[in-house]
Amino acid sequence: MLFLSSLLTLASTASCSAPKIIIDNDWTSVGFVTFLLAVDAGWDVLGLVGDTANSWARQTSLHGLALLEIGNLSCIPVHKGADYPLLNTPTQHQTWELLHGPLPYISSAGAFKPENATAEALGNDPTSGDPTRISRAAFIEGFPNTTLAGETAAAWMVEQVRKYPGQVTIYSGGALTNVALAVRLDPTFASNAKGLVIMGGYLDVMMLQTTGTRLLADINSDINLKVDPEAAKIALTANFPNITIVGNGANQVFPVQEYLDEVYQVETPYTKLFHDHYGTRLPFWDEIAMFAGLYPEHVVNSTSFLVDVDTAWSSPYYGNIMVYQELLMPKVQKLQKAQYINEINQTALLSAMKRSMECPKCATFCK
């Protein structure tokens, strides 16, 4: 109760000098650490955006609302993103899989997995079918009582970057649909942002995908970029001042039960969800990507290169990034240089995550 009552004073008055961030993700019931890390780091979280990737944008946006609500962080607005990728659809993706084989991702194609009413009734987020439907059974964090701030996230993102030129970092932990739409809505969007940080973009992983278990193939493959390859290309070739890609490096740290127990020594709504539902099967993908964007001083190893995305639907690498050195880059495309994160400081990551879920700074974020 002390945690909840202290957060009732939550905020729109982060310091004017605080770095600003928009967090776009395919929110799930345990996806809260990304925005808590930003709050704990003292960043001004302008808002969350829900995108279509793990599930449809309406469902993921409502998860975002619910996760903020349980920590009395509802001062942070949530804007719903586009229902569909720029070109891709469930039928088109499922046809692509018949030609090139299923994605290794355990839940197959996220929102594009065939509709399964039985699974939804048991608590799964919606897949395929009507993108506006909601599965209340999936809200283990509780169904939100608050409402979305808007239904056109890309337009809102453009407004925020115009309002704070050169100050807003865009983080994407899901498909890049909304970022691409913002780039197309305003030709100055990318150049006026501070930078772009994404989770996804695996490199040189074919041997891991073919010689190990399904889980090994899963954690060494993309889903975010492959849901909307065309958007990924638009976003990653836009002229952001800085682009940070966390692909292979996002596999560096896995949760273990001892850490889940350690975090739960301080009980808050977030530590309880984390302890009871996060699990130990998959790496801290989004958390590592966010951490790398917030704390560049804790990036231990990285490289840089020019980046493109395969957008040929006939290609088995549709949605995968292609990387180049300047000597071998395509001559008729204007590609952007990206920083590719290979390793972060694991001890600093785990410490920051634990601290953020205990949430000592939340009480001063909104008031």
JSON list of N, CA and C in Angstrom, two decimals, residues 62-100:
[
{"chain": "A", "resi": 62, "resn": "LEU", "atom": "N", "xyz": [-3.89, -1.77, -24.85]},
{"chain": "A", "resi": 62, "resn": "LEU", "atom": "CA", "xyz": [-4.61, -1.93, -23.59]},
{"chain": "A", "resi": 62, "resn": "LEU", "atom": "C", "xyz": [-3.72, -2.56, -22.52]},
{"chain": "A", "resi": 63, "resn": "HIS", "atom": "N", "xyz": [-2.83, -3.46, -22.93]},
{"chain": "A", "resi": 63, "resn": "HIS", "atom": "CA", "xyz": [-1.84, -3.98, -21.99]},
{"chain": "A", "resi": 63, "resn": "HIS", "atom": "C", "xyz": [-0.98, -2.82, -21.45]},
{"chain": "A", "resi": 64, "resn": "GLY", "atom": "N", "xyz": [-0.56, -1.93, -22.34]},
{"chain": "A", "resi": 64, "resn": "GLY", "atom": "CA", "xyz": [0.22, -0.78, -21.90]},
{"chain": "A", "resi": 64, "resn": "GLY", "atom": "C", "xyz": [-0.52, 0.05, -20.87]},
{"chain": "A", "resi": 65, "resn": "LEU", "atom": "N", "xyz": [-1.79, 0.32, -21.13]},
{"chain": "A", "resi": 65, "resn": "LEU", "atom": "CA", "xyz": [-2.62, 1.06, -20.17]},
{"chain": "A", "resi": 65, "resn": "LEU", "atom": "C", "xyz": [-2.68, 0.36, -18.82]},
{"chain": "A", "resi": 66, "resn": "ALA", "atom": "N", "xyz": [-2.92, -0.94, -18.86]},
{"chain": "A", "resi": 66, "resn": "ALA", "atom": "CA", "xyz": [-3.07, -1.70, -17.62]},
{"chain": "A", "resi": 66, "resn": "ALA", "atom": "C", "xyz": [-1.78, -1.71, -16.82]},
{"chain": "A", "resi": 67, "resn": "LEU", "atom": "N", "xyz": [-0.64, -1.84, -17.50]},
{"chain": "A", "resi": 67, "resn": "LEU", "atom": "CA", "xyz": [0.64, -1.89, -16.80]},
{"chain": "A", "resi": 67, "resn": "LEU", "atom": "C", "xyz": [0.98, -0.56, -16.14]},
{"chain": "A", "resi": 68, "resn": "LEU", "atom": "N", "xyz": [0.62, 0.53, -16.78]},
{"chain": "A", "resi": 68, "resn": "LEU", "atom": "CA", "xyz": [0.82, 1.83, -16.15]},
{"chain": "A", "resi": 68, "resn": "LEU", "atom": "C", "xyz": [-0.12, 2.00, -14.95]},
{"chain": "A", "resi": 69, "resn": "GLU", "atom": "N", "xyz": [-1.34, 1.54, -15.12]},
{"chain": "A", "resi": 69, "resn": "GLU", "atom": "CA", "xyz": [-2.36, 1.74, -14.10]},
{"chain": "A", "resi": 69, "resn": "GLU", "atom": "C", "xyz": [-2.01, 1.05, -12.78]},
{"chain": "A", "resi": 70, "resn": "ILE", "atom": "N", "xyz": [-1.44, -0.16, -12.85]},
{"chain": "A", "resi": 70, "resn": "ILE", "atom": "CA", "xyz": [-1.16, -0.88, -11.61]},
{"chain": "A", "resi": 70, "resn": "ILE", "atom": "C", "xyz": [-0.09, -0.19, -10.77]},
{"chain": "A", "resi": 71, "resn": "GLY", "atom": "N", "xyz": [0.72, 0.66, -11.39]},
{"chain": "A", "resi": 71, "resn": "GLY", "atom": "CA", "xyz": [1.73, 1.41, -10.65]},
{"chain": "A", "resi": 71, "resn": "GLY", "atom": "C", "xyz": [1.37, 2.86, -10.47]},
{"chain": "A", "resi": 72, "resn": "ASN", "atom": "N", "xyz": [0.10, 3.21, -10.72]},
{"chain": "A", "resi": 72, "resn": "ASN", "atom": "CA", "xyz": [-0.34, 4.60, -10.66]},
{"chain": "A", "resi": 72, "resn": "ASN", "atom": "C", "xyz": [0.53, 5.52, -11.52]},
{"chain": "A", "resi": 73, "resn": "LEU", "atom": "N", "xyz": [0.86, 5.02, -12.69]},
{"chain": "A", "resi": 73, "resn": "LEU", "atom": "CA", "xyz": [1.61, 5.80, -13.68]},
{"chain": "A", "resi": 73, "resn": "LEU", "atom": "C", "xyz": [0.73, 6.20, -14.86]},
{"chain": "A", "resi": 74, "resn": "SER", "atom": "N", "xyz": [-0.57, 6.31, -14.62]},
{"chain": "A", "resi": 74, "resn": "SER", "atom": "CA", "xyz": [-1.49, 6.62, -15.70]},
{"chain": "A", "resi": 74, "resn": "SER", "atom": "C", "xyz": [-1.34, 8.03, -16.23]},
{"chain": "A", "resi": 75, "resn": "CYS", "atom": "N", "xyz": [-0.48, 8.84, -15.60]},
{"chain": "A", "resi": 75, "resn": "CYS", "atom": "CA", "xyz": [-0.17, 10.15, -16.17]},
{"chain": "A", "resi": 75, "resn": "CYS", "atom": "C", "xyz": [0.55, 10.01, -17.50]},
{"chain": "A", "resi": 76, "resn": "ILE", "atom": "N", "xyz": [1.15, 8.85, -17.74]},
{"chain": "A", "resi": 76, "resn": "ILE", "atom": "CA", "xyz": [1.81, 8.60, -19.03]},
{"chain": "A", "resi": 76, "resn": "ILE", "atom": "C", "xyz": [0.73, 8.15, -20.02]},
{"chain": "A", "resi": 77, "resn": "PRO", "atom": "N", "xyz": [0.55, 8.86, -21.13]},
{"chain": "A", "resi": 77, "resn": "PRO", "atom": "CA", "xyz": [-0.51, 8.48, -22.07]},
{"chain": "A", "resi": 77, "resn": "PRO", "atom": "C", "xyz": [-0.11, 7.28, -22.92]},
{"chain": "A", "resi": 78, "resn": "VAL", "atom": "N", "xyz": [-1.13, 6.59, -23.42]},
{"chain": "A", "resi": 78, "resn": "VAL", "atom": "CA", "xyz": [-0.92, 5.47, -24.34]},
{"chain": "A", "resi": 78, "resn": "VAL", "atom": "C", "xyz": [-1.68, 5.76, -25.63]},
{"chain": "A", "resi": 79, "resn": "HIS", "atom": "N", "xyz": [-0.97, 5.69, -26.74]},
{"chain": "A", "resi": 79, "resn": "HIS", "atom": "CA", "xyz": [-1.58, 5.93, -28.06]},
{"chain": "A", "resi": 79, "resn": "HIS", "atom": "C", "xyz": [-1.55, 4.62, -28.85]},
{"chain": "A", "resi": 80, "resn": "LYS", "atom": "N", "xyz": [-2.69, 4.26, -29.40]},
{"chain": "A", "resi": 80, "resn": "LYS", "atom": "CA", "xyz": [-2.79, 3.04, -30.21]},
{"chain": "A", "resi": 80, "resn": "LYS", "atom": "C", "xyz": [-2.18, 3.28, -31.58]},
{"chain": "A", "resi": 81, "resn": "GLY", "atom": "N", "xyz": [-1.40, 2.31, -32.04]},
{"chain": "A", "resi": 81, "resn": "GLY", "atom": "CA", "xyz": [-0.82, 2.38, -33.36]},
{"chain": "A", "resi": 81, "resn": "GLY", "atom": "C", "xyz": [-1.70, 1.74, -34.42]},
{"chain": "A", "resi": 82, "resn": "ALA", "atom": "N", "xyz": [-1.16, 1.62, -35.62]},
{"chain": "A", "resi": 82, "resn": "ALA", "atom": "CA", "xyz": [-1.89, 1.07, -36.76]},
{"chain": "A", "resi": 82, "resn": "ALA", "atom": "C", "xyz": [-2.23, -0.40, -36.51]},
{"chain": "A", "resi": 83, "resn": "ASP", "atom": "N", "xyz": [-3.41, -0.81, -36.95]},
{"chain": "A", "resi": 83, "resn": "ASP", "atom": "CA", "xyz": [-3.82, -2.21, -36.81]},
{"chain": "A", "resi": 83, "resn": "ASP", "atom": "C", "xyz": [-2.95, -3.12, -37.67]},
{"chain": "A", "resi": 84, "resn": "TYR", "atom": "N", "xyz": [-2.71, -2.70, -38.91]},
{"chain": "A", "resi": 84, "resn": "TYR", "atom": "CA", "xyz": [-2.01, -3.56, -39.86]},
{"chain": "A", "resi": 84, "resn": "TYR", "atom": "C", "xyz": [-0.65, -3.00, -40.24]},
{"chain": "A", "resi": 85, "resn": "PRO", "atom": "N", "xyz": [0.30, -3.87, -40.57]},
{"chain": "A", "resi": 85, "resn": "PRO", "atom": "CA", "xyz": [1.56, -3.41, -41.18]},
{"chain": "A", "resi": 85, "resn": "PRO", "atom": "C", "xyz": [1.28, -2.71, -42.51]},
{"chain": "A", "resi": 86, "resn": "LEU", "atom": "N", "xyz": [2.33, -2.16, -43.11]},
{"chain": "A", "resi": 86, "resn": "LEU", "atom": "CA", "xyz": [2.16, -1.41, -44.36]},
{"chain": "A", "resi": 86, "resn": "LEU", "atom": "C", "xyz": [1.62, -2.30, -45.48]},
{"chain": "A", "resi": 87, "resn": "LEU", "atom": "N", "xyz": [2.13, -3.51, -45.59]},
{"chain": "A", "resi": 87, "resn": "LEU", "atom": "CA", "xyz": [1.67, -4.42, -46.65]},
{"chain": "A", "resi": 87, "resn": "LEU", "atom": "C", "xyz": [1.25, -5.78, -46.12]},
{"chain": "A", "resi": 88, "resn": "ASN", "atom": "N", "xyz": [1.89, -6.25, -45.09]},
{"chain": "A", "resi": 88, "resn": "ASN", "atom": "CA", "xyz": [1.71, -7.62, -44.64]},
{"chain": "A", "resi": 88, "resn": "ASN", "atom": "C", "xyz": [0.33, -7.84, -44.01]},
{"chain": "A", "resi": 89, "resn": "THR", "atom": "N", "xyz": [-0.17, -9.04, -44.14]},
{"chain": "A", "resi": 89, "resn": "THR", "atom": "CA", "xyz": [-1.44, -9.45, -43.54]},
{"chain": "A", "resi": 89, "resn": "THR", "atom": "C", "xyz": [-1.27, -10.89, -43.03]},
{"chain": "A", "resi": 90, "resn": "PRO", "atom": "N", "xyz": [-2.17, -11.37, -42.17]},
{"chain": "A", "resi": 90, "resn": "PRO", "atom": "CA", "xyz": [-2.06, -12.76, -41.74]},
{"chain": "A", "resi": 90, "resn": "PRO", "atom": "C", "xyz": [-2.05, -13.76, -42.89]},
{"chain": "A", "resi": 91, "resn": "THR", "atom": "N", "xyz": [-2.93, -13.57, -43.86]},
{"chain": "A", "resi": 91, "resn": "THR", "atom": "CA", "xyz": [-2.99, -14.49, -44.99]},
{"chain": "A", "resi": 91, "resn": "THR", "atom": "C", "xyz": [-1.71, -14.45, -45.81]},
{"chain": "A", "resi": 92, "resn": "GLN", "atom": "N", "xyz": [-1.20, -13.25, -46.05]},
{"chain": "A", "resi": 92, "resn": "GLN", "atom": "CA", "xyz": [0.03, -13.11, -46.83]},
{"chain": "A", "resi": 92, "resn": "GLN", "atom": "C", "xyz": [1.20, -13.74, -46.09]},
{"chain": "A", "resi": 93, "resn": "HIS", "atom": "N", "xyz": [1.26, -13.52, -44.77]},
{"chain": "A", "resi": 93, "resn": "HIS", "atom": "CA", "xyz": [2.37, -14.10, -44.02]},
{"chain": "A", "resi": 93, "resn": "HIS", "atom": "C", "xyz": [2.27, -15.62, -43.98]},
{"chain": "A", "resi": 94, "resn": "GLN", "atom": "N", "xyz": [1.09, -16.15, -43.76]},
{"chain": "A", "resi": 94, "resn": "GLN", "atom": "CA", "xyz": [0.94, -17.60, -43.72]},
{"chain": "A", "resi": 94, "resn": "GLN", "atom": "C", "xyz": [1.28, -18.25, -45.06]},
{"chain": "A", "resi": 95, "resn": "THR", "atom": "N", "xyz": [0.99, -17.55, -46.16]},
{"chain": "A", "resi": 95, "resn": "THR", "atom": "CA", "xyz": [1.38, -18.04, -47.48]},
{"chain": "A", "resi": 95, "resn": "THR", "atom": "C", "xyz": [2.90, -18.01, -47.63]},
{"chain": "A", "resi": 96, "resn": "TRP", "atom": "N", "xyz": [3.52, -16.94, -47.13]},
{"chain": "A", "resi": 96, "resn": "TRP", "atom": "CA", "xyz": [4.98, -16.85, -47.18]},
{"chain": "A", "resi": 96, "resn": "TRP", "atom": "C", "xyz": [5.61, -18.02, -46.41]},
{"chain": "A", "resi": 97, "resn": "GLU", "atom": "N", "xyz": [5.02, -18.37, -45.26]},
{"chain": "A", "resi": 97, "resn": "GLU", "atom": "CA", "xyz": [5.56, -19.49, -44.49]},
{"chain": "A", "resi": 97, "resn": "GLU", "atom": "C", "xyz": [5.42, -20.82, -45.23]},
{"chain": "A", "resi": 98, "resn": "LEU", "atom": "N", "xyz": [4.36, -20.98, -46.01]},
{"chain": "A", "resi": 98, "resn": "LEU", "atom": "CA", "xyz": [4.22, -22.20, -46.81]},
{"chain": "A", "resi": 98, "resn": "LEU", "atom": "C", "xyz": [5.33, -22.31, -47.84]},
{"chain": "A", "resi": 99, "resn": "LEU", "atom": "N", "xyz": [5.78, -21.16, -48.35]},
{"chain": "A", "resi": 99, "resn": "LEU", "atom": "CA", "xyz": [6.85, -21.15, -49.35]},
{"chain": "A", "resi": 99, "resn": "LEU", "atom": "C", "xyz": [8.23, -21.31, -48.73]},
{"chain": "A", "resi": 100, "resn": "HIS", "atom": "N", "xyz": [8.45, -20.69, -47.56]},
{"chain": "A", "resi": 100, "resn": "HIS", "atom": "CA", "xyz": [9.81, -20.60, -47.02]},
{"chain": "A", "resi": 100, "resn": "HIS", "atom": "C", "xyz": [9.99, -21.26, -45.67]}
]
